[in-house]
XYZ file of C-alpha atoms in Angstrom:
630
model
C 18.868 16.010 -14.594
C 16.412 12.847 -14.862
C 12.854 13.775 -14.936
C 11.048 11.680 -13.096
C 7.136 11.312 -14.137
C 5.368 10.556 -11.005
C 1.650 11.152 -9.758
C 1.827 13.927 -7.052
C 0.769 11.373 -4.384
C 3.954 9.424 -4.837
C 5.708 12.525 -3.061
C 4.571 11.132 -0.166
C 7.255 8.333 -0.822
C 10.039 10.497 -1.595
C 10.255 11.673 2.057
C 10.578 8.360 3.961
C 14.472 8.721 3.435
C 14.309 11.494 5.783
C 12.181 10.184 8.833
C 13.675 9.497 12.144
C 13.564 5.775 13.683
C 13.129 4.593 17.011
C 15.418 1.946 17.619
C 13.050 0.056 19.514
C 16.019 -1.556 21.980
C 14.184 0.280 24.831
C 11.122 2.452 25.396
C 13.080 5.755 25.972
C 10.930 7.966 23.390
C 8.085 6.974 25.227
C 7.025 7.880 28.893
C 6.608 5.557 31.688
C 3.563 3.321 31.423
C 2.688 0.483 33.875
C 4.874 -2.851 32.587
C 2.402 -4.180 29.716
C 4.608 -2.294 26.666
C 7.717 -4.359 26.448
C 10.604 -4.265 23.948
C 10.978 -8.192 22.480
C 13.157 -9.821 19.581
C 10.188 -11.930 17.872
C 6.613 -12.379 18.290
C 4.174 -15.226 17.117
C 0.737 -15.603 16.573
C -1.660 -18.564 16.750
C -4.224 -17.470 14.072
C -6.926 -19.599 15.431
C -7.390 -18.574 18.800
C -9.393 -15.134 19.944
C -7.300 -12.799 22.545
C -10.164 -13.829 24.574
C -9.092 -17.980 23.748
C -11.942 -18.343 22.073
C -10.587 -21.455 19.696
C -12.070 -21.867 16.399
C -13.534 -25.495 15.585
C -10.202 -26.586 14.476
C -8.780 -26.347 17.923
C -11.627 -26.967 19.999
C -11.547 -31.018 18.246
C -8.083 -30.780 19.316
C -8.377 -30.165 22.871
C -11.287 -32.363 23.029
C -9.195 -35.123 22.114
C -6.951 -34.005 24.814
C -9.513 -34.099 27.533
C -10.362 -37.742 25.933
C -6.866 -38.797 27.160
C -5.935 -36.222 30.270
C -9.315 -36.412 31.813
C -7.546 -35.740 35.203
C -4.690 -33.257 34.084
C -6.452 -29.650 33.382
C -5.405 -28.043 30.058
C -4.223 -24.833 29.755
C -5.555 -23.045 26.879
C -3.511 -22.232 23.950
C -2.386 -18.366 23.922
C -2.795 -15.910 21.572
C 0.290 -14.443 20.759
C 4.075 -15.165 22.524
C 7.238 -13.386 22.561
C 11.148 -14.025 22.481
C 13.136 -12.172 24.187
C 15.426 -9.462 21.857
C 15.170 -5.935 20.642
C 13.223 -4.435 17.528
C 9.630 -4.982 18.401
C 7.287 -3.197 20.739
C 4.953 -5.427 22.208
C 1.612 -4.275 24.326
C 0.663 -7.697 26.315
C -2.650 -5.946 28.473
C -4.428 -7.567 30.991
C -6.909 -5.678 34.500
C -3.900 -4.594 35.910
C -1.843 -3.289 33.356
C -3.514 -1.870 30.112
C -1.659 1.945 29.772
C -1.699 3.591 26.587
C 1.885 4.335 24.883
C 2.524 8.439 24.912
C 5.721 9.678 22.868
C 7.721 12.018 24.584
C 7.581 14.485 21.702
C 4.857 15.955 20.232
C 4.018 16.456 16.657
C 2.124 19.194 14.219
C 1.856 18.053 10.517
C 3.347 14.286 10.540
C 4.899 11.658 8.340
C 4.491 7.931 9.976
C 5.643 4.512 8.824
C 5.010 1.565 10.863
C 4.346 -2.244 10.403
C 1.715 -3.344 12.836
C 0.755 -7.129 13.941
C -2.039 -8.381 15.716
C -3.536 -11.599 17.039
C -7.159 -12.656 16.201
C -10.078 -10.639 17.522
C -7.660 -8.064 19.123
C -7.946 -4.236 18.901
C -6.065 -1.019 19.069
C -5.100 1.989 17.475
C -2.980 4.800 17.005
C -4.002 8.705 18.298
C -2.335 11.319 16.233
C -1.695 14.468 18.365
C -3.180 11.870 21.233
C -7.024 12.607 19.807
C -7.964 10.874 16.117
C -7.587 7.579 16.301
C -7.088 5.628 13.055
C -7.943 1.772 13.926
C -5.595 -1.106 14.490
C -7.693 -3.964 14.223
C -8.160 -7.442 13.143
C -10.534 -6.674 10.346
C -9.764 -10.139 7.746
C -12.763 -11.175 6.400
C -14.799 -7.746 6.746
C -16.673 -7.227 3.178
C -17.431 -3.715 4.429
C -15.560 -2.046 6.654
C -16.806 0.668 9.150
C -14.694 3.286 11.088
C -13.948 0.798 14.066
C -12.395 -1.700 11.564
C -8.695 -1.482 10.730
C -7.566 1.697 8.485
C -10.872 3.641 9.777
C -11.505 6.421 11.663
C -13.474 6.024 15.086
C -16.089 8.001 16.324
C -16.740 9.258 19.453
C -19.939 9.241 22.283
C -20.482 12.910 22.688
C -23.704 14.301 22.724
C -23.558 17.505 21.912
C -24.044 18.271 18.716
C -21.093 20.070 17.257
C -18.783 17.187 18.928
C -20.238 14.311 17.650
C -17.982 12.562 15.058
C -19.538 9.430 13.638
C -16.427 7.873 11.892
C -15.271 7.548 8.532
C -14.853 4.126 7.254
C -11.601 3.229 4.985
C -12.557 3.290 1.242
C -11.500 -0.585 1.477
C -10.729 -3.520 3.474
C -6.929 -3.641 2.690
C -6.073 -5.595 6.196
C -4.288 -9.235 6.106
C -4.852 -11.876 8.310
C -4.684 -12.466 11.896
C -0.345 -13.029 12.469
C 0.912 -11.362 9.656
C 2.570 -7.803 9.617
C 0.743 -5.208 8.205
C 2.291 -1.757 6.908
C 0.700 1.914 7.597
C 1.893 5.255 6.145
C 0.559 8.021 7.174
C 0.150 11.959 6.431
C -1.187 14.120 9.000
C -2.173 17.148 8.925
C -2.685 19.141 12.274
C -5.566 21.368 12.696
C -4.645 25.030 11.998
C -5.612 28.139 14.633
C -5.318 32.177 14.370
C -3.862 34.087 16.963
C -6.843 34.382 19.199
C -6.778 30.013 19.568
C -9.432 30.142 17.561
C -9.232 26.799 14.996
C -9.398 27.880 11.289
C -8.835 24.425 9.689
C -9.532 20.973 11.142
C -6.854 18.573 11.125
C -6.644 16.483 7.847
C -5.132 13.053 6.885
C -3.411 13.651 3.514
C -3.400 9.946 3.054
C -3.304 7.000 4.452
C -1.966 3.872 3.095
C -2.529 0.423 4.431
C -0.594 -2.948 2.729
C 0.089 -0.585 0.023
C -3.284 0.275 -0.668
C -4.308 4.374 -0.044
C -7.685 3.674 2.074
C -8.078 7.573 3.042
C -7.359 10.585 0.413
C -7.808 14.099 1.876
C -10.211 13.478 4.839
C -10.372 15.801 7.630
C -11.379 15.035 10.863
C -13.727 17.910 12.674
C -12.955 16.858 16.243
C -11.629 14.494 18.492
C -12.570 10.995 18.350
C -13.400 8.415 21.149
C -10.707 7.794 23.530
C -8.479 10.744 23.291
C -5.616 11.890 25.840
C -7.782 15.112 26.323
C -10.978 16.284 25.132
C -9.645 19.487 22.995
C -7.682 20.022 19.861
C -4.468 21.888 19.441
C -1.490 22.541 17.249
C 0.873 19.973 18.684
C 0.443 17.028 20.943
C 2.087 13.294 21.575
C 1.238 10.155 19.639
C -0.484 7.491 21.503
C -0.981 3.899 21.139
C -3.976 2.340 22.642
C -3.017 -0.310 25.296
C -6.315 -1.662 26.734
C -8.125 -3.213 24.477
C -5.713 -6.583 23.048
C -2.285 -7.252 22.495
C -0.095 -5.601 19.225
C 3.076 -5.779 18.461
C 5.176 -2.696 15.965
C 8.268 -2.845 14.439
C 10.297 -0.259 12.013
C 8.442 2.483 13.299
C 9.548 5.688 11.615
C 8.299 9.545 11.251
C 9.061 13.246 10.393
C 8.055 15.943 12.314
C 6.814 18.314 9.099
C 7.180 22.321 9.382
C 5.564 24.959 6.745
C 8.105 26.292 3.850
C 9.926 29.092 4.448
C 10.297 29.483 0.302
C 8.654 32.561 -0.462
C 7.662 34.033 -4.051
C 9.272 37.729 -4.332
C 8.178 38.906 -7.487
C 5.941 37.349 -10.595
C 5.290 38.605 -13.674
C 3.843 37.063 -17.276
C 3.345 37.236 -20.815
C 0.604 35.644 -22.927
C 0.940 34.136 -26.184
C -2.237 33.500 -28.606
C -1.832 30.977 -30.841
C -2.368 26.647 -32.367
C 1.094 26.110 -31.127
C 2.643 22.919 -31.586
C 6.177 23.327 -29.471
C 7.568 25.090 -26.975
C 9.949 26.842 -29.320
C 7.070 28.533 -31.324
C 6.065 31.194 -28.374
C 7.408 34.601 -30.407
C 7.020 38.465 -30.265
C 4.058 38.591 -33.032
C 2.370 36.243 -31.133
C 2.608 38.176 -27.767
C -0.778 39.418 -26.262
C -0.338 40.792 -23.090
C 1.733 41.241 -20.338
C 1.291 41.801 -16.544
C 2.282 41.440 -12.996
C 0.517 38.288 -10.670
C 0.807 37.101 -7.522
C 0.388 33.834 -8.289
C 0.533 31.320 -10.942
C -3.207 31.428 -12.629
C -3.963 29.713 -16.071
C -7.384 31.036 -16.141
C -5.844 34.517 -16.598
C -4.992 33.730 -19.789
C -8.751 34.334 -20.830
C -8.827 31.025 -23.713
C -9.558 27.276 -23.138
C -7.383 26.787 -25.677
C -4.488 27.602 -28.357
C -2.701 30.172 -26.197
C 0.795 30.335 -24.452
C 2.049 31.417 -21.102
C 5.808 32.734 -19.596
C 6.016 33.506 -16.125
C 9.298 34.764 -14.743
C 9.155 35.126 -10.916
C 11.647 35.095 -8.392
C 11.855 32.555 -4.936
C 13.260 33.448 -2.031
C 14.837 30.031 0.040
C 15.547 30.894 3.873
C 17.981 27.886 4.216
C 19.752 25.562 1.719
C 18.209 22.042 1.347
C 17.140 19.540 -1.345
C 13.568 20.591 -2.813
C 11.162 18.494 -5.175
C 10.346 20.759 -7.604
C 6.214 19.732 -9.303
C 4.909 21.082 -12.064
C 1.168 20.146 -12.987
C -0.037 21.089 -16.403
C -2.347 20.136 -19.764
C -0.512 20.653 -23.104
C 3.084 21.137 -23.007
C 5.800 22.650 -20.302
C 8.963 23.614 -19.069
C 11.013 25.145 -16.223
C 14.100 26.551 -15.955
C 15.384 27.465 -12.395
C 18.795 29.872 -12.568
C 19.000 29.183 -15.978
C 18.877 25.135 -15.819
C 16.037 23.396 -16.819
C 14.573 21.303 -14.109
C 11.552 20.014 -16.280
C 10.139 19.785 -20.112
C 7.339 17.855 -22.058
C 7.707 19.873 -25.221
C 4.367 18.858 -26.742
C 1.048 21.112 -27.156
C -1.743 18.019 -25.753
C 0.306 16.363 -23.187
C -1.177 16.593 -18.786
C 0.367 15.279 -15.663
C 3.032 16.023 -13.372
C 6.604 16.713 -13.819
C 8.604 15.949 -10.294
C 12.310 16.843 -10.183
C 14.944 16.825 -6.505
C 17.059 19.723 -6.835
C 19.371 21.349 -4.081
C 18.925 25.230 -3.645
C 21.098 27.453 -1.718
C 19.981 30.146 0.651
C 18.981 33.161 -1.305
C 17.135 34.174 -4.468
C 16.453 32.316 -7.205
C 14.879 32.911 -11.100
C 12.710 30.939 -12.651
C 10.654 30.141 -15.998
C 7.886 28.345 -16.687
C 6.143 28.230 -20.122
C 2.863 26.437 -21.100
C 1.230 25.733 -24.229
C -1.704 24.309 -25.365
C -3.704 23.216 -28.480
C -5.851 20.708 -27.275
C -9.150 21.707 -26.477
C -10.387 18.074 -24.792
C -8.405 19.132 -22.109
C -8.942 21.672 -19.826
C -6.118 24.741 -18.857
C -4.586 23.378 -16.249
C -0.744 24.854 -14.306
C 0.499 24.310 -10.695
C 3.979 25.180 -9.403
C 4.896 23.358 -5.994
C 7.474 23.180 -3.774
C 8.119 20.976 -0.667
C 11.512 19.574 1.101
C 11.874 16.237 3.119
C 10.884 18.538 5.921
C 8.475 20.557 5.116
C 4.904 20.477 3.798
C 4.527 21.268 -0.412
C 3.722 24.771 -0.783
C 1.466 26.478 -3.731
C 2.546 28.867 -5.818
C -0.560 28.801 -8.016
C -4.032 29.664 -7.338
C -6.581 26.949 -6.308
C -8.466 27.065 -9.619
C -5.348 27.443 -11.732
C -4.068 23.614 -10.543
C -7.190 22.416 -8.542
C -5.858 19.266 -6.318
C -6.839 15.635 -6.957
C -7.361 16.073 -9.921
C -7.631 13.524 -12.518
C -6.383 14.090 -15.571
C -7.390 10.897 -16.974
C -10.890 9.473 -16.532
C -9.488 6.161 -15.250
C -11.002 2.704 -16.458
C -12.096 -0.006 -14.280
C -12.757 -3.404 -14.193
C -14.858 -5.731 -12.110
C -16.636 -9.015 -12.598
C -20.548 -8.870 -12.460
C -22.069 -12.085 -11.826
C -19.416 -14.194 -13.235
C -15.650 -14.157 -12.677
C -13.577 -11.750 -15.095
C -10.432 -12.506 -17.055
C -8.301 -10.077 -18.549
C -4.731 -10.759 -20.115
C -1.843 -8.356 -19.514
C 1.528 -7.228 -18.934
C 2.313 -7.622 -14.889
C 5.288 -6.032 -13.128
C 5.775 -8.405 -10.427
C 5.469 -6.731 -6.596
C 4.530 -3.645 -8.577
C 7.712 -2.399 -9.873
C 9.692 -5.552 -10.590
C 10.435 -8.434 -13.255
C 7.559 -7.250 -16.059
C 5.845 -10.565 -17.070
C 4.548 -10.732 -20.606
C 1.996 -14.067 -20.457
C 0.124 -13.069 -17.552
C -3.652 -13.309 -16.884
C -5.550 -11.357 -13.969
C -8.740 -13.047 -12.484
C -11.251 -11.718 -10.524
C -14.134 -13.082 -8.983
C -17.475 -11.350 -7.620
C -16.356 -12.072 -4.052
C -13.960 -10.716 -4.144
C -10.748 -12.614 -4.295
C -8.182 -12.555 -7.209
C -5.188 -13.617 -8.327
C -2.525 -13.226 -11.607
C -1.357 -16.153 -12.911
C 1.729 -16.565 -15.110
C 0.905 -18.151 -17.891
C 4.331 -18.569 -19.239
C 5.656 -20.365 -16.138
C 2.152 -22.260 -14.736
C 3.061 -19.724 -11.590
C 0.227 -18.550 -9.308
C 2.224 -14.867 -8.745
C -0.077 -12.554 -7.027
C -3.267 -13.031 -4.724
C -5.326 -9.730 -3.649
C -8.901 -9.472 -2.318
C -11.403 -6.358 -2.951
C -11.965 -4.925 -6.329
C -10.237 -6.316 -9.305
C -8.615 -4.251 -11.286
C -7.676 -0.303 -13.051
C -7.056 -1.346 -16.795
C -6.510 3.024 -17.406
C -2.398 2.174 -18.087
C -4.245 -0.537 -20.993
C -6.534 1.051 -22.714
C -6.141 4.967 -21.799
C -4.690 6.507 -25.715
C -2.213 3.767 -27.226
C -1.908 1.976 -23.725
C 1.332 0.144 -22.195
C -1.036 -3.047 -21.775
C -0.812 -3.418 -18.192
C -3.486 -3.313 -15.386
C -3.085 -2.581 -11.932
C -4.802 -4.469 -9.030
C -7.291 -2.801 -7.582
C -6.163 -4.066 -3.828
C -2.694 -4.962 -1.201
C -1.389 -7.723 -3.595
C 0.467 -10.760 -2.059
C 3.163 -11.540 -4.203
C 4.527 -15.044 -4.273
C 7.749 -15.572 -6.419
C 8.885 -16.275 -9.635
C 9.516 -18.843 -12.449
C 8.417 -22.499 -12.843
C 6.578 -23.605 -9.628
C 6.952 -27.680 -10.881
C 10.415 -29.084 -12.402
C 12.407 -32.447 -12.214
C 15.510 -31.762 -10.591
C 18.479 -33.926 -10.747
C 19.215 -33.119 -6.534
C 18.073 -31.174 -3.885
C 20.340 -28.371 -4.785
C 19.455 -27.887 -8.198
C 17.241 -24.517 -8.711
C 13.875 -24.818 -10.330
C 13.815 -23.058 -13.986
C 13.539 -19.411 -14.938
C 10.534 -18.520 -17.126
C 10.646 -19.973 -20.243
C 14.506 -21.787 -19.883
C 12.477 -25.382 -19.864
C 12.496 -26.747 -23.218
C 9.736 -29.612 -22.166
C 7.462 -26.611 -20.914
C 4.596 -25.905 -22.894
C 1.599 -23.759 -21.971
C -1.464 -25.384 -23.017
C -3.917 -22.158 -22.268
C -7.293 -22.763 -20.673
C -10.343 -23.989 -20.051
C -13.757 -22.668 -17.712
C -15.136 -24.846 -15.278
C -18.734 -24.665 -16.485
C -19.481 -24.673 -12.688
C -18.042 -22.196 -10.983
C -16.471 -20.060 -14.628
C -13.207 -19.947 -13.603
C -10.267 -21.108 -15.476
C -8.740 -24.312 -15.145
C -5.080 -23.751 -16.068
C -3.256 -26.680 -18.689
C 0.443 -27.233 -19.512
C 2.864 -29.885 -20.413
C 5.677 -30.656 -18.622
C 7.997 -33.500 -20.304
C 5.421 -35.944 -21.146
C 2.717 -35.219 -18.077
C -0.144 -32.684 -18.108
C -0.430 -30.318 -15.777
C -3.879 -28.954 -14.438
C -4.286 -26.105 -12.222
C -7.234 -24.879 -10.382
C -7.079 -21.406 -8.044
C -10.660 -21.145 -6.113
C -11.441 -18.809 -3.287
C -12.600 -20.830 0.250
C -15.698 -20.722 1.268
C -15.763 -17.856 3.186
C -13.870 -15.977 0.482
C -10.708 -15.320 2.695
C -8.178 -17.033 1.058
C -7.325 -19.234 -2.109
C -7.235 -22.973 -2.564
C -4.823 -24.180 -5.433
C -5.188 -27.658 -6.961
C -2.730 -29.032 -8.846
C -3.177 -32.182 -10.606
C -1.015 -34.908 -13.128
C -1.690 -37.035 -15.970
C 0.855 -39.784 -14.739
C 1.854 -41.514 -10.984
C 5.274 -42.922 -10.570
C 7.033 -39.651 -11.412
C 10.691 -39.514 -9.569
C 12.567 -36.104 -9.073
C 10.051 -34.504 -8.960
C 9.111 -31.036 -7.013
C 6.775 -28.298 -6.500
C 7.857 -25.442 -5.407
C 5.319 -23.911 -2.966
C 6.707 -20.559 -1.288
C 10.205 -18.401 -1.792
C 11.503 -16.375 1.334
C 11.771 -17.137 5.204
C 9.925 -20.041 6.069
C 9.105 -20.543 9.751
C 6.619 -23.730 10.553
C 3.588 -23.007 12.798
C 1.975 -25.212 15.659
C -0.916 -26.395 13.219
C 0.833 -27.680 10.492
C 0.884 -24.449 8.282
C 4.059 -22.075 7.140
C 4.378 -18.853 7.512
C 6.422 -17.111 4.372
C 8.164 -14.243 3.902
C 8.886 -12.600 7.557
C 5.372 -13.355 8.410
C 3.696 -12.165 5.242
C 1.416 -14.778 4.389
C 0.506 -18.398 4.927
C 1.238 -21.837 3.155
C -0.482 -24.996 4.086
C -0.723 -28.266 2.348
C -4.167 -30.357 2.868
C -3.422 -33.062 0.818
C -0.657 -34.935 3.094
C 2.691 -34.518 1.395
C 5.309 -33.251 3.893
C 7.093 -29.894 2.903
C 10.618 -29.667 2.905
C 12.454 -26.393 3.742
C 15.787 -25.879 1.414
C 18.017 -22.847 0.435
C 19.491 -22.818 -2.991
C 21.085 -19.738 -4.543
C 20.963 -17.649 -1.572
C 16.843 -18.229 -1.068
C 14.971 -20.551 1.306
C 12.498 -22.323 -0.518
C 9.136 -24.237 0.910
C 8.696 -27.518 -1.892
C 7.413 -30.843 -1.595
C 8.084 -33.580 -3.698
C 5.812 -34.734 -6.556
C 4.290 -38.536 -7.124
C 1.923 -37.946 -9.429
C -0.531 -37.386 -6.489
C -3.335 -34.214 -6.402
C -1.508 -31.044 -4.721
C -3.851 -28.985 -2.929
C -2.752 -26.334 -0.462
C -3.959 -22.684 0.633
C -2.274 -19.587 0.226
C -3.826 -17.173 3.323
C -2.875 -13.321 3.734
């Protein structure tokens, strides 16, 4: 078997291949509502104009130019968002007459959800699990710090009495794109637990919540209801519900799994304890044996030592009902398990920590296991957990709390993040997170917020993020792998040279480091604002590249500018993916994933070479400028 080394959040992940999907080709999960949810093929979004058509300055000149010439004709104002007609998108267009809230027709305990939202500018929604906590769908770009009515946060509610009143929770950061684009939630939910009597013994909990790829809630439980709910009370199942009266949103692959407890029960436990420096897994033997005894659950601390000691404990599982199980093992020093005589997962070393995650199909029945730990490392603490969980089911303990307490971090994680001045930091980059790794890259971060990794080996703007910069811990924790991770929901761009001479329209631009006339000339700082200005050579023209935030700190402006005029054959290539052109002159990229537009003049051309539609414009010799906006 391949063991897979995985943090225990990324379980979460493993279960998506389980959820059910509604279609979205009609509304029959849903109950009746009064005509403004609709089922359409596409929707677009004018980013500059409010739900309520309040038009930024950009349009406003427009239509005042329009009045100039229609004086007598009456214009009607531009809208918000539009549809085409189709299947695979629910669409809530409100307005007084017709504003209903979505209800599913099923209801739902604990709950996985995966969903890709999209709203216009200044609308507002959100999504009630069990029909009472509302987690925010909102149109939140721009917001340097987010509250609970903002997207990804929790709202609170008007009650007055004082064991009601929620007050929100905020998300831990503003991971939400701009006005038009789609946006991507998961979600794990956690339904509030009650005894026999009705009485509630747990609140319900959000095990996490991701937005754009970015986990904005960890663990956070919700007392009560929230504003707005279906029915002022909490209970153990109830619908999900989509807000419909407060602005227009449109969903698409919208996913879950209804979750149930484990039925996998632990029959019998006992252990042995080992004293001892041991430096393998193979060194546990009989002269080294302590003591033995019976447990009922997996506890490190019985062991008695912070240090040089081994564990064995053989136990038995009892499985109601055959199924594929992911198998997690948390530990400091070294481990392994062996289920019916198979081992499922090893790190045979005496200072190692983590978590070891392995699939594995049980039948119904019993089933032995062993698990061994060691450890000789006494800067780490005793830690051992043994979990279980299907794609159905929640994980299940077999450990005490103190034995494997969770969230824990076994590394003390490193972080970086630019003071006064913008921050630089050169690393390895594995483009969209867990592609192509890219060995000249350079992350920069600026203290308001926006940054961007630029390739230094291609002079290719590849990433663009807002937030904090970045977790250098996979750098410079022990020996390091020299790689950061941004610290926020990365826009990716594409890959290789951006800027090439191509003998025709069909010819591809170069893979990283194929041009023999490419040569990276490093950088510079601007003495003004202390970022980098960007230098190559390209045949016999420098290059100069210059990546700024706007002046609100939105968005980033990229500058590209030549030695020489005249130059013939020439391209840059600004965007890789689906390109679909928008009413003021901008491009949206990527199935409506970010924004493209050119302010210096030159007029785009859309082409598809290789299988992928491109968005280039050809090259004088002239400054480049356009903005990248997510």
């Amino acid at each position: 078997m391949k063991i897979k080394f995985l943090l225990i959040l990324v379980l979460f992940g493993l279960c998506l291949s389980a959820q059910e999907e509604i279609k979205l080709d009609n509304l029959n999960d849903f109950k009746a509502q009064a005509g403004n949810w609709q089922i359409v093929g596409d929707v677009t979004v004018n980013r500059h104009v409010d739900v309520h058509h309040e038009a930024t300055e950009e349009d406003d000149s427009k239509k005042k130019k329009k009045r100039r010439k229609k004086k007598r004709n009456a214009i009607e104002p531009p809208k918000a968002i539009v549809s085409t007609p189709g299947t695979g998108i629910l669409l809530n267009i409100n307005d007084k007459e017709k504003h209903d809230a979505l209800i599913t027709n099923w209801e739902h305990g604990d709950l996985l959800l995966e969903l890709e939202v999209l709203l216009p500018k200044g609308s507002n929604s959100g999504i009630y699990f069990q029909g009472r906590y509302e987690l925010q769908l909102k149109d939140s770009w721009g917001v340097k710090n987010p509250l609970g009515s903002d997207m990804g946060g929790f709202h609170n509610n008007w009650e007055t009495d004082e064991a009601k009143i929620f007050r929100g929770i905020p998300p831990t950061s503003n991971a939400s794109k701009a006005p038009g684009l789609w946006q991507t939630y998961k979600v794990h939910f956690q339904a509030p637990r009650f005894d026999e009597t009705g009485k509630k013994t747990a609140n319900a909990k959000f095990i996490s919540v991701d937005l754009n790829g970015v986990r904005i809630h960890s663990n956070v439980e919700v007392p009560t209801y929230t504003g707005g709910p279906i029915e002022k009370n909490e209970v153990a199942k109830g619908p999900l519900l989509i807000q419909g009266n407060h602005g227009p949103v449109a969903i698409r692959n919208f996913k879950y799994q209804l979750l149930k407890e484990s039925s996998v029960e632990l029959t019998s436990l006992s252990h042995v304890i080992y004293k001892g420096a041991f430096k393998g897994l193979d060194e546990l033997n009989e002269n080294a044996k302590v003591a033995t005894g019976k447990s009922n659950k997996i506890d490190i601390l019985s062991v008695g030592e912070e240090d040089e000691y081994g564990i064995m404990y053989i136990g038995t599982l009892d499985v109601a009902e055959k199924d594929d199980y992911i198998i997690s093992v948390g530990y400091t020093g070294g481990v392994k398990l062996i289920f019916d005589n198979k081992k499922i997962v090893e790190d045979n070393s005496s200072s190692g920590e983590g978590w070891l995650n392995e699939e594995v199909t049980l039948s119904k029945g019993t089933h032995k296991f062993i698990l061994i730990n060691i450890k000789s490392a006494a800067w780490r603490a005793p830690r051992l957990g043994l979990s279980i969980k299907s794609k159905s089911t929640n994980s299940k303990d077999f450990h005490t709390y103190d034995s494997y307490p969770p969230n824990i971090n076994t590394v003390s994680p490193i972080f970086v993040q630019p003071d006064s001045k913008p921050r630089l930091l050169r690393a390895f980059v594995s483009f969209n997170g867990n592609g192509k790794r890219l060995s000249h890259t350079i992350g920069v971060g600026t203290p308001e917020g926006v940054n961007y990794i630029y390739d230094l080996g291609a002079g290719n703007l590849v990433g663009v993020w807002r937030g904090e910069f970045v977790d250098a811990t996979p750098m410079w924790h022990s020996r390091g792998d020299g790689s950061f991770k941004p610290k926020g929901a990365v826009q990716w761009t594409f890959l290789n040279q951006p800027i090439a001479q191509l003998s025709d329209l069909n010819t591809a631009f170069p893979e990283t480091g194929t041009a023999p006339e490419f040569v990276s000339k490093g950088y510079v700082i601007n003495k003004t604002t202390w970022l980098p200005v960007f230098k190559y050579r390209y045949k016999d023209v420098d290059i100069e590249n210059r990546i700024t935030p706007d002046p609100n700190n939105n968005y980033v402006v990229h500058d590209i500018q030549f030695s020489k005029s005249g130059l013939t054959n020439w391209y840059c290539k600004l965007a890789s993916g689906e390109v679909e052109k928008m009413s003021d002159g901008a491009y949206l990229i990527k199935d409506k994933q970010y924004y493209v537009k050119v302010r210096t003049g030159q007029n785009p051309i859309v082409r598809k070479v290789n299988g992928e539609t491109e968005l280039i414009i050809p090259v004088d010799g002239s400054n480049i400028k356009y903005e990248i906006i997510w």
